[in-house]
């Protein structure tokens, strides 16, 4: 029902136009009644409706539910509780979660206890093996630790670079490789090494008895010394090193026994020879063989035996050198036997050294940048290049297989050697071969008057392979 409002009224009475006019003013007053007001007006109690009661109830129901923030506590530590007087309680997840701004903590919220910021050292891993990675209140801390970088080599200084990891530099000077059979020891290109100490104790773990056809056994120091000398030369000419193969030690030692007993050399020794064995025969057919005869019982060091193979003096084919310089060679074995030979040739003492150089495992040379093997090249020991003896050269056209290099044609090759300043050096006795010793192509020549300390240049031209000519240049300095 609509509400009725009482308002004062003013009534004007008017006479007919033109006649005398008169007016009466009626003024009424509002009665004093009990009741509510709407828009400032009072409603008599008897005029209130049901709508009025409903309005009063709605106003009571919308009264603010909270007065302070404490009234809005929801018991969850992961929310921010507040009281908004117009709107009521607000329970909002913590701003930014529980991120503490530290990169190495795992941030989470426990409704019962609140934010949890657990350090996780794994989040600080910098990938550097020699740093200690920690998660601290200030974030990740990386502390260098030099201990893991120590390689135990007295000829290197190691430290931890916090950016690059373990780093080292080579030292020069005296050292001790802890091997009593080498000395004096010196740091050489980061390796502590020294010449082999030639003595019975350093040479043999089991002394041979040639008269009884007992081969004996050489020490690991002697075997390593032979391999080290081989690898020293291979490094100088730029080809990969070999490893030591103990599985063929017996063959190498038995072969040395046969040669020492008979005071002779034969890669296929007949069964009639003294101290013959199948193992010795197999070792002789796959090894370089060296023989020394003397009257005083003097022996040779492993390095001296290897050097004799490299020089190959009076061996026109240079086969021993070529086998040691075979870039496809991967492993070697060494044998040595000394004593009184079983044949009487006027020499009371003999010794024989053997070095295994023929193997059925070929190296993978796909990453080798060098396209030829030259002897000598670069800075080279003058003792290994006797004046008037052969220099040598081989081409590595195919690095996948030794025999794929047999097609190199040196028949029209030219060789020129010049000293620093352009003076020509006489080249003579040029020979070439394509047999199976080392790389199956080989060129050799002699030069007279090579001097220590003089830089030489070598030019090898007109080398043919698969219908195309090739030219090569390199230098060497004897020292």
PDB file of N, CA and C in Angstrom, residues 32-121:
ATOM      1  N   UNK A  32       0.302  15.375  15.770  1.00  0.00           N
ATOM      2  CA  UNK A  32       1.386  14.686  16.472  1.00  0.00           C
ATOM      3  C   UNK A  32       0.998  13.226  16.631  1.00  0.00           C
ATOM      4  N   UNK A  33       1.689  12.415  15.849  1.00  0.00           N
ATOM      5  CA  UNK A  33       1.375  10.968  15.894  1.00  0.00           C
ATOM      6  C   UNK A  33       2.668  10.196  16.156  1.00  0.00           C
ATOM      7  N   UNK A  34       2.526   9.012  16.661  1.00  0.00           N
ATOM      8  CA  UNK A  34       3.697   8.123  16.877  1.00  0.00           C
ATOM      9  C   UNK A  34       3.952   7.273  15.649  1.00  0.00           C
ATOM     10  N   UNK A  35       5.191   7.045  15.295  1.00  0.00           N
ATOM     11  CA  UNK A  35       5.537   6.193  14.131  1.00  0.00           C
ATOM     12  C   UNK A  35       6.933   6.484  13.614  1.00  0.00           C
ATOM     13  N   UNK A  36       7.311   5.786  12.520  1.00  0.00           N
ATOM     14  CA  UNK A  36       8.638   5.966  11.892  1.00  0.00           C
ATOM     15  C   UNK A  36       8.620   7.130  10.947  1.00  0.00           C
ATOM     16  N   UNK A  37       9.787   7.433  10.518  1.00  0.00           N
ATOM     17  CA  UNK A  37       9.907   8.456   9.503  1.00  0.00           C
ATOM     18  C   UNK A  37      10.492   7.847   8.269  1.00  0.00           C
ATOM     19  N   UNK A  38      10.104   8.320   7.149  1.00  0.00           N
ATOM     20  CA  UNK A  38      10.679   7.935   5.858  1.00  0.00           C
ATOM     21  C   UNK A  38      11.006   9.230   5.156  1.00  0.00           C
ATOM     22  N   UNK A  39      12.227   9.348   4.734  1.00  0.00           N
ATOM     23  CA  UNK A  39      12.692  10.580   4.099  1.00  0.00           C
ATOM     24  C   UNK A  39      12.432  11.782   4.985  1.00  0.00           C
ATOM     25  N   UNK A  40      12.578  11.598   6.296  1.00  0.00           N
ATOM     26  CA  UNK A  40      12.421  12.718   7.237  1.00  0.00           C
ATOM     27  C   UNK A  40      10.989  12.954   7.662  1.00  0.00           C
ATOM     28  N   UNK A  41      10.000  12.209   7.181  1.00  0.00           N
ATOM     29  CA  UNK A  41       8.585  12.412   7.508  1.00  0.00           C
ATOM     30  C   UNK A  41       8.131  11.331   8.453  1.00  0.00           C
ATOM     31  N   UNK A  42       7.375  11.661   9.358  1.00  0.00           N
ATOM     32  CA  UNK A  42       6.843  10.696  10.318  1.00  0.00           C
ATOM     33  C   UNK A  42       5.654   9.979   9.740  1.00  0.00           C
ATOM     34  N   UNK A  43       5.605   8.696  10.051  1.00  0.00           N
ATOM     35  CA  UNK A  43       4.428   7.920   9.661  1.00  0.00           C
ATOM     36  C   UNK A  43       3.652   7.564  10.916  1.00  0.00           C
ATOM     37  N   UNK A  44       2.395   7.829  10.901  1.00  0.00           N
ATOM     38  CA  UNK A  44       1.580   7.402  12.052  1.00  0.00           C
ATOM     39  C   UNK A  44       1.675   5.905  12.213  1.00  0.00           C
ATOM     40  N   UNK A  45       1.611   5.476  13.422  1.00  0.00           N
ATOM     41  CA  UNK A  45       1.720   4.035  13.691  1.00  0.00           C
ATOM     42  C   UNK A  45       0.674   3.247  12.968  1.00  0.00           C
ATOM     43  N   UNK A  46      -0.532   3.857  12.834  1.00  0.00           N
ATOM     44  CA  UNK A  46      -1.586   3.083  12.178  1.00  0.00           C
ATOM     45  C   UNK A  46      -1.433   3.050  10.684  1.00  0.00           C
ATOM     46  N   UNK A  47      -0.410   3.850  10.142  1.00  0.00           N
ATOM     47  CA  UNK A  47      -0.196   3.840   8.685  1.00  0.00           C
ATOM     48  C   UNK A  47       1.003   2.991   8.260  1.00  0.00           C
ATOM     49  N   UNK A  48       1.796   2.396   9.184  1.00  0.00           N
ATOM     50  CA  UNK A  48       2.967   1.569   8.846  1.00  0.00           C
ATOM     51  C   UNK A  48       2.514   0.277   8.195  1.00  0.00           C
ATOM     52  N   UNK A  49       3.325  -0.183   7.204  1.00  0.00           N
ATOM     53  CA  UNK A  49       2.950  -1.390   6.445  1.00  0.00           C
ATOM     54  C   UNK A  49       3.946  -2.522   6.710  1.00  0.00           C
ATOM     55  N   UNK A  50       3.689  -3.679   6.072  1.00  0.00           N
ATOM     56  CA  UNK A  50       4.602  -4.848   6.202  1.00  0.00           C
ATOM     57  C   UNK A  50       5.937  -4.582   5.532  1.00  0.00           C
ATOM     58  N   UNK A  51       5.915  -3.744   4.479  1.00  0.00           N
ATOM     59  CA  UNK A  51       7.189  -3.404   3.802  1.00  0.00           C
ATOM     60  C   UNK A  51       8.132  -2.686   4.748  1.00  0.00           C
ATOM     61  N   UNK A  52       7.582  -1.887   5.655  1.00  0.00           N
ATOM     62  CA  UNK A  52       8.417  -1.176   6.598  1.00  0.00           C
ATOM     63  C   UNK A  52       9.143  -2.135   7.518  1.00  0.00           C
ATOM     64  N   UNK A  53       8.512  -3.161   7.946  1.00  0.00           N
ATOM     65  CA  UNK A  53       9.144  -4.145   8.848  1.00  0.00           C
ATOM     66  C   UNK A  53      10.245  -4.905   8.138  1.00  0.00           C
ATOM     67  N   UNK A  54      10.024  -5.245   6.846  1.00  0.00           N
ATOM     68  CA  UNK A  54      11.052  -5.958   6.072  1.00  0.00           C
ATOM     69  C   UNK A  54      12.298  -5.110   5.907  1.00  0.00           C
ATOM     70  N   UNK A  55      12.125  -3.810   5.624  1.00  0.00           N
ATOM     71  CA  UNK A  55      13.251  -2.910   5.470  1.00  0.00           C
ATOM     72  C   UNK A  55      14.074  -2.855   6.742  1.00  0.00           C
ATOM     73  N   UNK A  56      13.409  -2.789   7.861  1.00  0.00           N
ATOM     74  CA  UNK A  56      14.122  -2.738   9.128  1.00  0.00           C
ATOM     75  C   UNK A  56      14.939  -4.000   9.338  1.00  0.00           C
ATOM     76  N   UNK A  57      14.423  -5.195   8.979  1.00  0.00           N
ATOM     77  CA  UNK A  57      15.133  -6.470   9.151  1.00  0.00           C
ATOM     78  C   UNK A  57      16.356  -6.533   8.238  1.00  0.00           C
ATOM     79  N   UNK A  58      16.254  -6.095   6.941  1.00  0.00           N
ATOM     80  CA  UNK A  58      17.383  -6.114   5.995  1.00  0.00           C
ATOM     81  C   UNK A  58      18.518  -5.244   6.501  1.00  0.00           C
ATOM     82  N   UNK A  59      18.139  -4.061   7.063  1.00  0.00           N
ATOM     83  CA  UNK A  59      19.170  -3.182   7.565  1.00  0.00           C
ATOM     84  C   UNK A  59      19.903  -3.817   8.731  1.00  0.00           C
ATOM     85  N   UNK A  60      19.225  -4.572   9.541  1.00  0.00           N
ATOM     86  CA  UNK A  60      19.884  -5.247  10.676  1.00  0.00           C
ATOM     87  C   UNK A  60      20.801  -6.371  10.189  1.00  0.00           C
ATOM     88  N   UNK A  61      20.424  -7.139   9.127  1.00  0.00           N
ATOM     89  CA  UNK A  61      21.230  -8.266   8.612  1.00  0.00           C
ATOM     90  C   UNK A  61      22.505  -7.804   7.941  1.00  0.00           C
ATOM     91  N   UNK A  62      22.619  -6.623   7.378  1.00  0.00           N
ATOM     92  CA  UNK A  62      23.791  -6.152   6.646  1.00  0.00           C
ATOM     93  C   UNK A  62      24.744  -5.375   7.533  1.00  0.00           C
ATOM     94  N   UNK A  63      24.614  -5.498   8.768  1.00  0.00           N
ATOM     95  CA  UNK A  63      25.536  -4.814   9.672  1.00  0.00           C
ATOM     96  C   UNK A  63      26.930  -5.398   9.498  1.00  0.00           C
ATOM     97  N   UNK A  64      28.063  -4.646   9.550  1.00  0.00           N
ATOM     98  CA  UNK A  64      29.439  -5.135   9.356  1.00  0.00           C
ATOM     99  C   UNK A  64      29.726  -6.340  10.243  1.00  0.00           C
ATOM    100  N   UNK A  65      30.357  -7.452   9.658  1.00  0.00           N
ATOM    101  CA  UNK A  65      30.597  -8.673  10.438  1.00  0.00           C
ATOM    102  C   UNK A  65      31.855  -8.572  11.279  1.00  0.00           C
ATOM    103  N   UNK A  66      32.722  -7.563  11.079  1.00  0.00           N
ATOM    104  CA  UNK A  66      33.964  -7.449  11.824  1.00  0.00           C
ATOM    105  C   UNK A  66      34.212  -5.996  12.186  1.00  0.00           C
ATOM    106  N   UNK A  67      34.999  -5.884  13.243  1.00  0.00           N
ATOM    107  CA  UNK A  67      35.371  -4.543  13.654  1.00  0.00           C
ATOM    108  C   UNK A  67      36.872  -4.330  13.558  1.00  0.00           C
ATOM    109  N   UNK A  68      37.667  -5.413  13.720  1.00  0.00           N
ATOM    110  CA  UNK A  68      39.134  -5.341  13.643  1.00  0.00           C
ATOM    111  C   UNK A  68      39.661  -6.517  12.815  1.00  0.00           C
ATOM    112  N   UNK A  69      40.963  -6.448  12.446  1.00  0.00           N
ATOM    113  CA  UNK A  69      41.582  -7.547  11.672  1.00  0.00           C
ATOM    114  C   UNK A  69      41.559  -8.852  12.442  1.00  0.00           C
ATOM    115  N   UNK A  70      41.652  -8.761  13.758  1.00  0.00           N
ATOM    116  CA  UNK A  70      41.652  -9.974  14.580  1.00  0.00           C
ATOM    117  C   UNK A  70      40.356 -10.745  14.438  1.00  0.00           C
ATOM    118  N   UNK A  71      39.250 -10.018  14.149  1.00  0.00           N
ATOM    119  CA  UNK A  71      37.967 -10.696  13.983  1.00  0.00           C
ATOM    120  C   UNK A  71      37.960 -11.605  12.757  1.00  0.00           C
ATOM    121  N   UNK A  72      38.972 -11.426  11.834  1.00  0.00           N
ATOM    122  CA  UNK A  72      38.964 -12.162  10.554  1.00  0.00           C
ATOM    123  C   UNK A  72      40.005 -13.284  10.504  1.00  0.00           C
ATOM    124  N   UNK A  73      40.620 -13.604  11.604  1.00  0.00           N
ATOM    125  CA  UNK A  73      41.643 -14.674  11.622  1.00  0.00           C
ATOM    126  C   UNK A  73      41.006 -16.003  11.246  1.00  0.00           C
ATOM    127  N   UNK A  74      41.503 -16.582  10.082  1.00  0.00           N
ATOM    128  CA  UNK A  74      40.931 -17.861   9.620  1.00  0.00           C
ATOM    129  C   UNK A  74      41.752 -19.060  10.067  1.00  0.00           C
ATOM    130  N   UNK A  75      42.804 -18.805  10.871  1.00  0.00           N
ATOM    131  CA  UNK A  75      43.627 -19.910  11.357  1.00  0.00           C
ATOM    132  C   UNK A  75      44.615 -20.451  10.347  1.00  0.00           C
ATOM    133  N   UNK A  76      44.723 -19.838   9.178  1.00  0.00           N
ATOM    134  CA  UNK A  76      45.649 -20.285   8.127  1.00  0.00           C
ATOM    135  C   UNK A  76      46.812 -19.303   8.054  1.00  0.00           C
ATOM    136  N   UNK A  77      48.021 -19.793   8.382  1.00  0.00           N
ATOM    137  CA  UNK A  77      49.192 -18.908   8.399  1.00  0.00           C
ATOM    138  C   UNK A  77      49.629 -18.483   7.004  1.00  0.00           C
ATOM    139  N   UNK A  78      49.030 -19.050   5.988  1.00  0.00           N
ATOM    140  CA  UNK A  78      49.423 -18.732   4.622  1.00  0.00           C
ATOM    141  C   UNK A  78      48.537 -17.658   3.993  1.00  0.00           C
ATOM    142  N   UNK A  79      47.659 -17.043   4.795  1.00  0.00           N
ATOM    143  CA  UNK A  79      46.827 -15.960   4.277  1.00  0.00           C
ATOM    144  C   UNK A  79      47.023 -14.708   5.120  1.00  0.00           C
ATOM    145  N   UNK A  80      46.787 -13.585   4.486  1.00  0.00           N
ATOM    146  CA  UNK A  80      46.810 -12.313   5.204  1.00  0.00           C
ATOM    147  C   UNK A  80      45.361 -11.939   5.518  1.00  0.00           C
ATOM    148  N   UNK A  81      45.039 -11.830   6.798  1.00  0.00           N
ATOM    149  CA  UNK A  81      43.665 -11.594   7.246  1.00  0.00           C
ATOM    150  C   UNK A  81      43.478 -10.123   7.577  1.00  0.00           C
ATOM    151  N   UNK A  82      42.376  -9.542   7.091  1.00  0.00           N
ATOM    152  CA  UNK A  82      42.098  -8.135   7.366  1.00  0.00           C
ATOM    153  C   UNK A  82      40.593  -7.898   7.372  1.00  0.00           C
ATOM    154  N   UNK A  83      40.218  -6.812   8.015  1.00  0.00           N
ATOM    155  CA  UNK A  83      38.811  -6.442   8.097  1.00  0.00           C
ATOM    156  C   UNK A  83      38.568  -5.201   7.265  1.00  0.00           C
ATOM    157  N   UNK A  84      37.682  -5.330   6.319  1.00  0.00           N
ATOM    158  CA  UNK A  84      37.272  -4.191   5.491  1.00  0.00           C
ATOM    159  C   UNK A  84      35.878  -3.827   5.956  1.00  0.00           C
ATOM    160  N   UNK A  85      35.722  -2.669   6.616  1.00  0.00           N
ATOM    161  CA  UNK A  85      34.441  -2.341   7.254  1.00  0.00           C
ATOM    162  C   UNK A  85      33.257  -2.332   6.292  1.00  0.00           C
ATOM    163  N   UNK A  86      33.426  -1.803   5.066  1.00  0.00           N
ATOM    164  CA  UNK A  86      32.270  -1.881   4.172  1.00  0.00           C
ATOM    165  C   UNK A  86      31.984  -3.301   3.684  1.00  0.00           C
ATOM    166  N   UNK A  87      33.052  -4.080   3.484  1.00  0.00           N
ATOM    167  CA  UNK A  87      32.864  -5.372   2.823  1.00  0.00           C
ATOM    168  C   UNK A  87      32.934  -6.556   3.765  1.00  0.00           C
ATOM    169  N   UNK A  88      33.648  -6.422   4.868  1.00  0.00           N
ATOM    170  CA  UNK A  88      33.786  -7.529   5.789  1.00  0.00           C
ATOM    171  C   UNK A  88      35.187  -8.114   5.758  1.00  0.00           C
ATOM    172  N   UNK A  89      35.348  -9.375   6.164  1.00  0.00           N
ATOM    173  CA  UNK A  89      36.649 -10.025   6.267  1.00  0.00           C
ATOM    174  C   UNK A  89      37.237 -10.347   4.895  1.00  0.00           C
ATOM    175  N   UNK A  90      38.525 -10.146   4.833  1.00  0.00           N
ATOM    176  CA  UNK A  90      39.273 -10.494   3.616  1.00  0.00           C
ATOM    177  C   UNK A  90      40.428 -11.406   4.025  1.00  0.00           C
ATOM    178  N   UNK A  91      40.519 -12.607   3.391  1.00  0.00           N
ATOM    179  CA  UNK A  91      41.582 -13.585   3.673  1.00  0.00           C
ATOM    180  C   UNK A  91      42.307 -13.886   2.358  1.00  0.00           C
ATOM    181  N   UNK A  92      43.408 -13.200   2.130  1.00  0.00           N
ATOM    182  CA  UNK A  92      44.108 -13.231   0.845  1.00  0.00           C
ATOM    183  C   UNK A  92      45.449 -13.954   1.013  1.00  0.00           C
ATOM    184  N   UNK A  93      45.802 -14.861   0.072  1.00  0.00           N
ATOM    185  CA  UNK A  93      47.128 -15.514   0.146  1.00  0.00           C
ATOM    186  C   UNK A  93      48.232 -14.463   0.255  1.00  0.00           C
ATOM    187  N   UNK A  94      49.274 -14.803   0.984  1.00  0.00           N
ATOM    188  CA  UNK A  94      50.366 -13.860   1.218  1.00  0.00           C
ATOM    189  C   UNK A  94      50.907 -13.302  -0.098  1.00  0.00           C
ATOM    190  N   UNK A  95      51.146 -12.017  -0.180  1.00  0.00           N
ATOM    191  CA  UNK A  95      51.673 -11.424  -1.431  1.00  0.00           C
ATOM    192  C   UNK A  95      53.020 -12.050  -1.794  1.00  0.00           C
ATOM    193  N   UNK A  96      53.143 -12.475  -3.052  1.00  0.00           N
ATOM    194  CA  UNK A  96      54.391 -13.090  -3.499  1.00  0.00           C
ATOM    195  C   UNK A  96      54.638 -14.467  -2.923  1.00  0.00           C
ATOM    196  N   UNK A  97      53.614 -15.075  -2.333  1.00  0.00           N
ATOM    197  CA  UNK A  97      53.823 -16.365  -1.705  1.00  0.00           C
ATOM    198  C   UNK A  97      54.783 -16.210  -0.547  1.00  0.00           C
ATOM    199  N   UNK A  98      55.764 -17.123  -0.494  1.00  0.00           N
ATOM    200  CA  UNK A  98      56.775 -17.072   0.580  1.00  0.00           C
ATOM    201  C   UNK A  98      58.161 -16.810   0.013  1.00  0.00           C
ATOM    202  N   UNK A  99      58.239 -16.208  -1.171  1.00  0.00           N
ATOM    203  CA  UNK A  99      59.533 -15.962  -1.819  1.00  0.00           C
ATOM    204  C   UNK A  99      60.383 -15.037  -0.954  1.00  0.00           C
ATOM    205  N   UNK A 100      61.573 -15.569  -0.552  1.00  0.00           N
ATOM    206  CA  UNK A 100      62.463 -14.764   0.277  1.00  0.00           C
ATOM    207  C   UNK A 100      63.527 -14.047  -0.551  1.00  0.00           C
ATOM    208  N   UNK A 101      63.469 -14.180  -1.886  1.00  0.00           N
ATOM    209  CA  UNK A 101      64.421 -13.508  -2.756  1.00  0.00           C
ATOM    210  C   UNK A 101      65.771 -14.185  -2.843  1.00  0.00           C
ATOM    211  N   UNK A 102      65.936 -15.344  -2.218  1.00  0.00           N
ATOM    212  CA  UNK A 102      67.199 -16.094  -2.269  1.00  0.00           C
ATOM    213  C   UNK A 102      67.036 -17.243  -3.262  1.00  0.00           C
ATOM    214  N   UNK A 103      67.942 -17.270  -4.271  1.00  0.00           N
ATOM    215  CA  UNK A 103      67.730 -18.182  -5.387  1.00  0.00           C
ATOM    216  C   UNK A 103      67.928 -19.651  -5.041  1.00  0.00           C
ATOM    217  N   UNK A 104      68.547 -19.929  -3.897  1.00  0.00           N
ATOM    218  CA  UNK A 104      68.859 -21.323  -3.594  1.00  0.00           C
ATOM    219  C   UNK A 104      68.003 -21.899  -2.479  1.00  0.00           C
ATOM    220  N   UNK A 105      66.862 -21.262  -2.171  1.00  0.00           N
ATOM    221  CA  UNK A 105      65.940 -21.826  -1.194  1.00  0.00           C
ATOM    222  C   UNK A 105      64.673 -22.296  -1.894  1.00  0.00           C
ATOM    223  N   UNK A 106      64.102 -23.357  -1.366  1.00  0.00           N
ATOM    224  CA  UNK A 106      62.819 -23.857  -1.861  1.00  0.00           C
ATOM    225  C   UNK A 106      61.745 -23.248  -0.958  1.00  0.00           C
ATOM    226  N   UNK A 107      60.937 -22.355  -1.514  1.00  0.00           N
ATOM    227  CA  UNK A 107      59.972 -21.583  -0.739  1.00  0.00           C
ATOM    228  C   UNK A 107      58.602 -22.249  -0.765  1.00  0.00           C
ATOM    229  N   UNK A 108      58.020 -22.430   0.430  1.00  0.00           N
ATOM    230  CA  UNK A 108      56.689 -23.028   0.533  1.00  0.00           C
ATOM    231  C   UNK A 108      56.014 -22.472   1.787  1.00  0.00           C
ATOM    232  N   UNK A 109      54.752 -22.818   1.965  1.00  0.00           N
ATOM    233  CA  UNK A 109      54.006 -22.320   3.124  1.00  0.00           C
ATOM    234  C   UNK A 109      53.315 -23.481   3.813  1.00  0.00           C
ATOM    235  N   UNK A 110      53.482 -23.546   5.128  1.00  0.00           N
ATOM    236  CA  UNK A 110      52.808 -24.529   5.964  1.00  0.00           C
ATOM    237  C   UNK A 110      51.646 -23.822   6.644  1.00  0.00           C
ATOM    238  N   UNK A 111      50.405 -24.223   6.385  1.00  0.00           N
ATOM    239  CA  UNK A 111      49.253 -23.527   6.976  1.00  0.00           C
ATOM    240  C   UNK A 111      49.341 -23.418   8.490  1.00  0.00           C
ATOM    241  N   UNK A 112      50.047 -24.365   9.119  1.00  0.00           N
ATOM    242  CA  UNK A 112      50.128 -24.340  10.578  1.00  0.00           C
ATOM    243  C   UNK A 112      51.207 -23.406  11.085  1.00  0.00           C
ATOM    244  N   UNK A 113      52.363 -23.365  10.365  1.00  0.00           N
ATOM    245  CA  UNK A 113      53.493 -22.594  10.879  1.00  0.00           C
ATOM    246  C   UNK A 113      53.875 -21.397  10.014  1.00  0.00           C
ATOM    247  N   UNK A 114      53.433 -21.360   8.771  1.00  0.00           N
ATOM    248  CA  UNK A 114      53.750 -20.239   7.915  1.00  0.00           C
ATOM    249  C   UNK A 114      54.821 -20.554   6.889  1.00  0.00           C
ATOM    250  N   UNK A 115      55.573 -19.548   6.452  1.00  0.00           N
ATOM    251  CA  UNK A 115      56.548 -19.715   5.379  1.00  0.00           C
ATOM    252  C   UNK A 115      57.701 -20.616   5.799  1.00  0.00           C
ATOM    253  N   UNK A 116      58.087 -21.467   4.849  1.00  0.00           N
ATOM    254  CA  UNK A 116      59.241 -22.336   5.019  1.00  0.00           C
ATOM    255  C   UNK A 116      60.189 -22.066   3.860  1.00  0.00           C
ATOM    256  N   UNK A 117      61.427 -21.678   4.140  1.00  0.00           N
ATOM    257  CA  UNK A 117      62.439 -21.376   3.114  1.00  0.00           C
ATOM    258  C   UNK A 117      63.626 -22.308   3.339  1.00  0.00           C
ATOM    259  N   UNK A 118      63.569 -23.481   2.680  1.00  0.00           N
ATOM    260  CA  UNK A 118      64.560 -24.535   2.911  1.00  0.00           C
ATOM    261  C   UNK A 118      65.737 -24.397   1.951  1.00  0.00           C
ATOM    262  N   UNK A 119      66.989 -24.263   2.459  1.00  0.00           N
ATOM    263  CA  UNK A 119      68.158 -24.184   1.570  1.00  0.00           C
ATOM    264  C   UNK A 119      68.347 -25.488   0.790  1.00  0.00           C
ATOM    265  N   UNK A 120      68.695 -25.365  -0.490  1.00  0.00           N
ATOM    266  CA  UNK A 120      68.952 -26.533  -1.334  1.00  0.00           C
ATOM    267  C   UNK A 120      70.279 -26.312  -2.069  1.00  0.00           C
ATOM    268  N   UNK A 121      71.390 -26.920  -1.589  1.00  0.00           N
ATOM    269  CA  UNK A 121      72.700 -26.705  -2.231  1.00  0.00           C
ATOM    270  C   UNK A 121      72.717 -27.080  -3.710  1.00  0.00           C
TER     271      UNK A 121
END
